[in-house]
């Protein structure tokens, strides 16, 4: 064979349009087979709807319908009550890949790349040859517009096949109808699971889902409060790449280095800016557009040498421990697990992108003992259904030795076996997914580490919980024995000796020799006015509220008087009501009492009420003590500080 | 909070350039952290070099050098002796994502998307702010050109920073120098592993690798033959999506439906074309450009109703069982495994894309018994190093119950534990990777199934091997006993009785009652002329050749004469030399003898020679028998047909 010259090869070289690229690589976008295609299509539509509503401060009402034709063709209909899409943007948003509003913003959102929904349109066109139908209404007193859209994949541009206006009852909103080849029979269960999981982590959304046979599932809204809106932030100097720094300097409106740094980056005040410029050996009034690569390099290195405040985490919108616990309770009510424990890490940063990890662990009950633990993964409130094996969450869980927590795990590595569910939620301004199908998170060391720390904290709490239970059970045995037998003996002895029954308290305290803390939680229903947070049309009806009432009894069974401080940890989103006796401090996280001296054999009763929680959100007190030897106390641990 | 209108949101919506997209999502391309970035950069460069050489029919000489600077900056240098890149294509190929020659061709190649090498340039620019340097020489008697390239990410276009010509000794070739931020310390081992694995599945390539401290590794060329060149094919009707069919009809030069089908698709002869058109209820002379969606739909459905030949598999270039076995032997020489078994599936098709699966299994020796089996994954001759958990290969292996093959596997699922290495190579015109970083294959059911079938075949062979060994060992024991003890007894008895020693053969055959087949393999070195397959500059020196000599002895220890046929399976790439006695048939796969009748206690000797193999490639005969009850025979199994 003769060799082929570069000139011959050159003839074949040409540009590939991004639409062609994804058309050929549809598995990368989650359309690898017809089951996946179904779920991906629903997912992209619902994610878009939720994002749009939240961006416009509207409580989301999402409607999903699937119509199934005989020959494997499904029509997917997804409707939201969001702000709608203005007419001239419709072709771009639905008929063009890599077009959107969220890519250039540093802020937590579900969609980011401007690929999702247009990929569904592309897949539909590829497999059924049909056009997508988009209905959008942007103003209450105007008609809606209807567009039929196709994608010219060679150009990655939309073709508008038809355009019309119609009357639509909704005040505003978007409705998407796309025909795709999909396997409803196999995908049915996954679509339901996906919508259920989505509803769990988005309690502010109502989702109605109609199956091809007419069955309607309603996933109710369980919270009338929109999640805290994630704020857009500027890049943080710690995470900015040298190349990005150079590019930003090219495009800035600032004329001087110091104003460039202060206006284009987050956490850069006067002091930090000056320090960075000084460490870099540069001048404040340099024109950023005229800086050399070496100057940028010096500046980039100087960033790392200066202590710069972490980026603001307003851009994140975590779910919160209470909600995670509630979700897990909801998810596991038929299992009646032994305990549910959650942990939440403080926000952290990878490559300048803020992120936060929240985890939960359900143990025992009717969960299967011989199977691998169930792993539930969420990213920015979106459930991740596929690629579990390739996800950093799985990797982090697999790297922890779970054997000492009662789970089976050969050689202390891998997914443990046992009656447990592990839930993980990662929120970030940029979730580093392994591919555009957004099914698994890449193995970024910072994220892996935070997940590990969160689960270790969880595991510690499990351990504490078990220890506490064991110690308490032992002491109670002793206690029961004493309080049952001692009076008998005293009575009999007194009778035999013809003497009065002696006071038993000093003896009991002598034998017990502990401070005993017990608690009880009760829920009281109250009618409450819903908090009016949004401009939704439908006035929400009055709903049942719950007051969580916690009663704590402290008995001093030691033979000397005791005086110490008590802390009761409370959920961040609880509102503290009546507290008795008067606490010395109430924070977001705890109530603190400087207790009066308790004489031997005496007791103190404490009561506090919490509002803003659902029944069962707070079902066990987490108590800590201070200024007393913790080994004296049963029912509370040593306070380690805020 | 007031709701935000669609008009306000519209202001933020804009286009995202593909370069910006990948810059922000660099983890998708395999640049998630600095270790990965190092390996990905080397990989993209080497893959490109190998593809270029093979396309031009040149035996590849690849040179890789890494220079490590103090502050974590590495300079990656990759040089090939391929055809070079013509001047005006350099900016496009190296400075633009989604630009290349292999995307639109249906043919097996390493690179496909036109992303790889430009992504390295992009990553280098992003992390070091430095430009890439590209040297290319396309004609032997002309100077080379040197380009310094940057990427304008907003436009996804190259900026040529400088352009020059220099003298370069190479006849033709390309040299790429890119500075990137990378972690050489951690990545060192992986780069070596990657190059070693690459060398194993590309024995026709020589790779020289120079580490930062000057250490040079040479991975020798072990085969002077280029792999069969993968031919470009046309799309197959079974795999074409409706949307693609419509698009093809829009762009075809054919004016009639029947010529459109015959010229633009593979496997469409006159008969098949007419049948498809008829089943669709269409007319032959329809103008494809004027067909309606319904007509296309009918045609698309008709394809599935007509039997169409599988696509030609010239477009594939599998490694071959012999080479896989040789690679595994090479990889495991220090382990001295108990056995190495390979299996190769016939080519198959998913979504119209031909693919083929080859697997191998190494068992025993010094392999660790308590660890998970080692899984080696290859796709189109490229080793896959990451994302093992998310790969269909792992999924297929995990779904097989390996417990009956002596491996530990709780509940018969998951990666088994035991002393084994599993190797899998998938070749295809379009490997469905889960992401652009090309680290894992998506879970396409057809591919998963073929991998399972291949490993099941492997497992069956393992089982056969074990059974054969056990049966043979038992019979040999019996045999040894008889041949040692029987003559003693006969001698003593004869002596005692004063009679001559009786003939023992009839007695031995009576006791043994089997046909015994034994074989021996020897290698003979010969000087051989290398096959001149390419126009490389360096005349390859004479190399040692090997003749594999197989000797088979068949003894009839049954008490009746036996007449049967014998098959010896031979490797596909072996050349058959002397064979004695004269065989009745020689195919690519086996030699067949219609043996003469063997009287009781008589034997037949068979000898055959194979050329074209390396020492050890063929180290055990795989023998089958026909026209005899297989339970009579030790050392060969029943012939099940070709």
PDB file of C-alpha atoms in Angstrom, chain B residues 43 61 87 97 127-128 139 160 179 197 200 273 304 325 327 331 339 363 412 435 456 470 526 579 601:
ATOM      1  CA  UNK B  43      -3.612  10.153  25.274  1.00  0.00           C
ATOM      2  CA  UNK B  61       6.971   5.836  15.470  1.00  0.00           C
ATOM      3  CA  UNK B  87      -0.515  24.417   6.432  1.00  0.00           C
ATOM      4  CA  UNK B  97     -13.233  22.167  18.627  1.00  0.00           C
ATOM      5  CA  UNK B 127      -4.300  26.921  32.760  1.00  0.00           C
ATOM      6  CA  UNK B 128      -0.953  28.363  31.647  1.00  0.00           C
ATOM      7  CA  UNK B 139       6.702  16.602   2.018  1.00  0.00           C
ATOM      8  CA  UNK B 160      -2.337  32.050  14.656  1.00  0.00           C
ATOM      9  CA  UNK B 179       2.134  23.550  28.202  1.00  0.00           C
ATOM     10  CA  UNK B 197      -1.261  -0.810  27.388  1.00  0.00           C
ATOM     11  CA  UNK B 200       0.222  -4.046  23.841  1.00  0.00           C
ATOM     12  CA  UNK B 273     -34.109  -2.220  -2.659  1.00  0.00           C
ATOM     13  CA  UNK B 304     -37.349  -3.691   9.295  1.00  0.00           C
ATOM     14  CA  UNK B 325      -3.307 -14.022  23.956  1.00  0.00           C
ATOM     15  CA  UNK B 327      -0.551  -9.483  24.953  1.00  0.00           C
ATOM     16  CA  UNK B 331       1.462  -8.653  30.507  1.00  0.00           C
ATOM     17  CA  UNK B 339      -4.121 -20.633  31.886  1.00  0.00           C
ATOM     18  CA  UNK B 363      -6.352 -17.263  35.708  1.00  0.00           C
ATOM     19  CA  UNK B 412     -23.636 -13.982  42.188  1.00  0.00           C
ATOM     20  CA  UNK B 435     -18.830  11.252  27.538  1.00  0.00           C
ATOM     21  CA  UNK B 456     -19.659 -16.998  28.759  1.00  0.00           C
ATOM     22  CA  UNK B 470      -9.356 -33.658  35.631  1.00  0.00           C
ATOM     23  CA  UNK B 526      14.261 -19.803  11.641  1.00  0.00           C
ATOM     24  CA  UNK B 579       1.145 -31.702   7.652  1.00  0.00           C
ATOM     25  CA  UNK B 601      -3.093 -51.392  20.883  1.00  0.00           C
TER      26      UNK B 601
END
